[in-house]
Tab-separated table of C-alpha atoms in Angstrom:
chain	number	residue	atom	x	y	z
A	1	MET	CA	66.008	97.233	100.510
A	2	GLN	CA	66.220	99.327	103.651
A	3	HIS	CA	69.284	101.610	103.564
A	4	GLY	CA	69.715	100.961	99.837
A	5	ASP	CA	70.575	104.630	99.436
A	6	VAL	CA	73.628	104.135	101.683
A	7	ALA	CA	74.813	101.140	99.674
A	8	LEU	CA	74.261	102.921	96.344
A	9	ASN	CA	76.016	106.065	97.556
A	10	LEU	CA	79.144	104.173	98.626
A	11	LEU	CA	78.947	101.787	95.669
A	12	ALA	CA	78.987	104.611	93.112
A	13	GLY	CA	82.250	105.966	94.494
A	14	SER	CA	83.690	102.516	95.136
A	15	LEU	CA	83.224	101.292	91.565
A	16	ILE	CA	84.917	104.395	90.161
A	17	GLY	CA	87.759	104.057	92.686
A	18	ALA	CA	88.305	100.364	91.897
A	19	TRP	CA	88.352	100.987	88.136
A	20	TRP	CA	90.729	103.940	88.487
A	21	ALA	CA	93.116	102.221	90.933
A	22	ALA	CA	93.311	98.946	89.012
A	23	GLY	CA	94.124	100.847	85.822
A	24	HIS	CA	96.886	102.796	87.546
A	25	ALA	CA	98.256	99.683	89.253
A	26	LEU	CA	98.735	98.064	85.829
A	27	THR	CA	100.897	100.928	84.567
A	28	MET	CA	102.707	101.809	87.797
A	29	PRO	CA	106.326	100.676	88.238
A	30	ARG	CA	106.553	97.674	90.574
A	31	THR	CA	108.666	99.490	93.175
A	32	ARG	CA	106.222	102.405	93.334
A	33	LEU	CA	103.242	100.035	93.577
A	34	ASN	CA	104.913	98.220	96.492
A	35	GLN	CA	105.468	101.555	98.236
A	36	VAL	CA	101.814	102.551	97.786
A	37	ILE	CA	100.657	99.148	99.044
A	38	MET	CA	102.967	99.419	102.061
A	39	VAL	CA	101.519	102.820	103.009
A	40	LEU	CA	97.959	101.495	102.597
A	41	LEU	CA	98.732	98.449	104.773
A	42	VAL	CA	100.173	100.640	107.531
A	43	GLY	CA	97.161	102.958	107.273
A	44	LEU	CA	94.716	100.052	107.514
A	45	ALA	CA	96.639	98.617	110.463
A	46	VAL	CA	96.480	101.957	112.276
A	47	VAL	CA	92.739	102.242	111.564
A	48	MET	CA	92.101	98.724	112.836
A	49	LEU	CA	94.235	99.065	115.960
A	50	SER	CA	92.653	102.444	116.732
A	51	GLU	CA	89.210	100.969	116.177
A	52	SER	CA	89.996	98.113	118.547
A	53	TRP	CA	91.713	100.107	121.279
A	54	LEU	CA	89.629	103.292	121.136
A	55	GLY	CA	86.208	101.767	120.397
A	56	LEU	CA	85.399	103.813	117.309
A	57	HIS	CA	82.185	101.857	116.638
A	58	ASP	CA	80.448	103.043	119.774
A	59	SER	CA	79.047	106.399	118.625
A	60	GLY	CA	75.655	105.572	117.025
A	61	ALA	CA	75.038	109.080	115.633
A	62	PRO	CA	75.797	109.866	111.975
A	63	LEU	CA	78.541	112.371	111.226
A	64	PHE	CA	76.323	113.964	108.579
A	65	GLU	CA	72.565	114.171	108.437
A	66	GLY	CA	70.979	113.427	105.044
A	67	GLY	CA	71.507	115.780	102.156
A	68	PRO	CA	74.075	116.749	99.538
A	69	THR	CA	77.010	116.892	101.974
A	70	ARG	CA	76.466	113.303	103.072
A	71	ILE	CA	76.134	112.176	99.444
A	72	VAL	CA	79.430	113.841	98.476
A	73	VAL	CA	81.207	112.463	101.567
A	74	GLY	CA	79.787	109.001	100.770
A	75	LEU	CA	81.030	109.195	97.173
A	76	LEU	CA	84.505	110.279	98.293
A	77	ALA	CA	84.651	107.597	100.985
A	78	GLY	CA	83.492	105.003	98.446
A	79	PHE	CA	86.146	106.144	95.981
A	80	GLY	CA	88.844	105.739	98.637
A	81	ILE	CA	87.559	102.323	99.647
A	82	GLY	CA	87.352	101.159	96.023
A	83	THR	CA	90.903	102.383	95.456
A	84	VAL	CA	92.229	100.474	98.468
A	85	ALA	CA	90.232	97.375	97.526
A	86	ALA	CA	91.604	97.310	93.977
A	87	LEU	CA	95.206	97.970	95.018
A	88	LEU	CA	95.271	95.468	97.886
A	89	GLY	CA	92.942	92.889	96.377
A	90	VAL	CA	90.605	92.992	99.368
A	91	ALA	CA	86.877	93.493	99.593
A	92	GLY	CA	87.285	96.633	101.707
A	93	GLY	CA	84.882	95.532	104.438
A	94	GLU	CA	87.183	96.718	107.206
A	95	LEU	CA	86.948	100.197	105.752
A	96	LEU	CA	83.306	99.982	104.680
A	97	ILE	CA	81.906	98.913	108.037
A	98	PRO	CA	83.381	101.793	110.061
A	99	THR	CA	82.510	104.207	107.233
A	100	ILE	CA	78.866	103.112	107.250
A	101	VAL	CA	78.715	103.309	111.045
A	102	LEU	CA	80.434	106.693	111.308
A	103	ILE	CA	79.020	108.562	108.299
A	104	TYR	CA	75.498	107.134	108.334
A	105	GLY	CA	75.073	106.142	112.015
A	106	ILE	CA	73.919	102.614	111.123
A	107	ASP	CA	74.223	99.688	113.547
A	108	ILE	CA	77.454	97.723	113.119
A	109	LYS	CA	75.695	94.420	112.349
A	110	LEU	CA	73.619	96.004	109.594
A	111	ALA	CA	76.741	97.826	108.389
A	112	GLY	CA	78.427	94.430	107.941
A	113	SER	CA	75.588	93.276	105.700
A	114	LEU	CA	75.559	96.518	103.713
A	115	SER	CA	79.324	96.262	103.224
A	116	LEU	CA	78.810	92.984	101.376
A	117	VAL	CA	76.453	94.702	98.939
A	118	VAL	CA	79.201	97.219	98.137
A	119	SER	CA	82.202	94.855	98.304
A	120	LEU	CA	81.164	92.248	95.758
A	121	PRO	CA	80.542	94.605	92.804
A	122	THR	CA	83.706	96.532	93.712
A	123	MET	CA	85.819	93.381	93.589
A	124	ILE	CA	84.224	92.337	90.291
A	125	VAL	CA	85.159	95.704	88.746
A	126	GLY	CA	88.751	95.379	89.986
A	127	PHE	CA	88.884	91.787	88.759
A	128	ALA	CA	87.588	92.811	85.325
A	129	ARG	CA	90.139	95.598	85.084
A	130	TYR	CA	93.026	93.277	86.038
A	131	SER	CA	91.873	90.499	83.691
A	132	GLY	CA	93.853	91.982	80.801
A	133	SER	CA	97.138	91.978	82.716
A	134	ASP	CA	99.776	89.330	83.285
A	135	ALA	CA	98.370	88.742	86.790
A	136	PHE	CA	96.228	85.941	85.428
A	137	ALA	CA	99.261	84.271	83.874
A	138	VAL	CA	100.718	84.082	87.373
A	139	LEU	CA	97.500	82.474	88.640
A	140	LYS	CA	97.738	79.826	85.923
A	141	ALA	CA	101.360	79.125	86.765
A	142	GLU	CA	100.577	78.938	90.483
A	143	ARG	CA	97.385	76.850	90.300
A	144	PRO	CA	98.273	74.507	93.200
A	145	LEU	CA	99.007	77.455	95.501
A	146	PHE	CA	95.851	79.228	94.329
A	147	ARG	CA	93.721	76.132	95.009
A	148	TRP	CA	95.135	75.720	98.519
A	149	MET	CA	94.511	79.395	99.215
A	150	VAL	CA	90.886	78.997	98.119
A	151	VAL	CA	90.448	75.964	100.378
A	152	GLY	CA	92.139	77.797	103.260
A	153	SER	CA	89.951	80.849	102.757
A	154	ILE	CA	86.770	78.781	102.806
A	155	LEU	CA	87.873	76.879	105.914
A	156	GLY	CA	88.965	80.103	107.593
A	157	ALA	CA	85.631	81.772	106.861
A	158	GLY	CA	83.775	78.762	108.253
A	159	MET	CA	85.892	78.623	111.389
A	160	GLY	CA	85.590	82.375	111.820
A	161	GLY	CA	81.815	82.084	111.657
A	162	LEU	CA	81.857	79.368	114.317
A	163	LEU	CA	84.133	81.393	116.595
A	164	LEU	CA	82.188	84.618	116.075
A	165	GLY	CA	80.674	84.760	119.546
A	166	LEU	CA	83.606	83.172	121.379
A	167	VAL	CA	86.458	85.591	120.683
A	168	PRO	CA	86.028	89.266	121.586
A	169	PRO	CA	86.003	91.496	118.472
A	170	GLU	CA	88.736	93.709	119.927
A	171	ILE	CA	91.153	90.756	119.946
A	172	LEU	CA	90.284	89.806	116.370
A	173	ILE	CA	90.627	93.370	115.118
A	174	SER	CA	93.918	93.852	116.989
A	175	GLY	CA	95.255	90.570	115.585
A	176	LEU	CA	94.359	91.593	112.056
A	177	GLY	CA	95.978	94.985	112.616
A	178	VAL	CA	99.216	93.269	113.677
A	179	ILE	CA	99.081	90.973	110.630
A	180	LEU	CA	98.686	94.028	108.395
A	181	LEU	CA	101.727	95.660	110.026
A	182	ILE	CA	103.765	92.504	109.396
A	183	SER	CA	102.577	92.520	105.770
A	184	ALA	CA	103.620	96.175	105.471
A	185	VAL	CA	107.127	95.314	106.705
A	186	LYS	CA	107.394	92.485	104.172
A	187	THR	CA	106.167	94.789	101.410
A	188	PHE	CA	108.717	97.405	102.512
A	189	LYS	CA	111.485	94.817	102.093
A	190	HIS	CA	110.268	94.065	98.544
A	191	ALA	CA	110.036	97.769	97.712
A	192	HIS	CA	113.715	98.352	98.446
């Protein structure tokens, strides 16, 4: 696979980050976990809004040429992305794509594909780590809600794919940034 080294570099850090974060989330007091999640949501919102308004994907040149520095930066970035993915229960694509573009200088479309290679194993590691917690008891108790969320996610992904060329990416990214800010406010209310 072309650019497999990029995927493996980020994946190595991401898997460690997901395992570490999921383990800490299980033992962290609920109020503290909500505070951490709130900060992460605000941070993601700021990244997304900055990306949309400032055009961070337009550079094309890697921040680091190949070598040990880029490997270490990739591992650290992967660790951070895996941590966020495990704590927020997301695949981390919104962090992976800009990371791949900025650190490695790879085209954004290819970066989207590479992010999937990193996201899926990362989510499986987080899922495996959480499987021993009471989170799955909640899923069993909330099966109807869970089923509707699955259906909604599938429909949303399908509709998003159909609308891909019709809605400018800046609007989509800005909208998601606003949704993340709203989620952060709701999390803040639960944390206090």
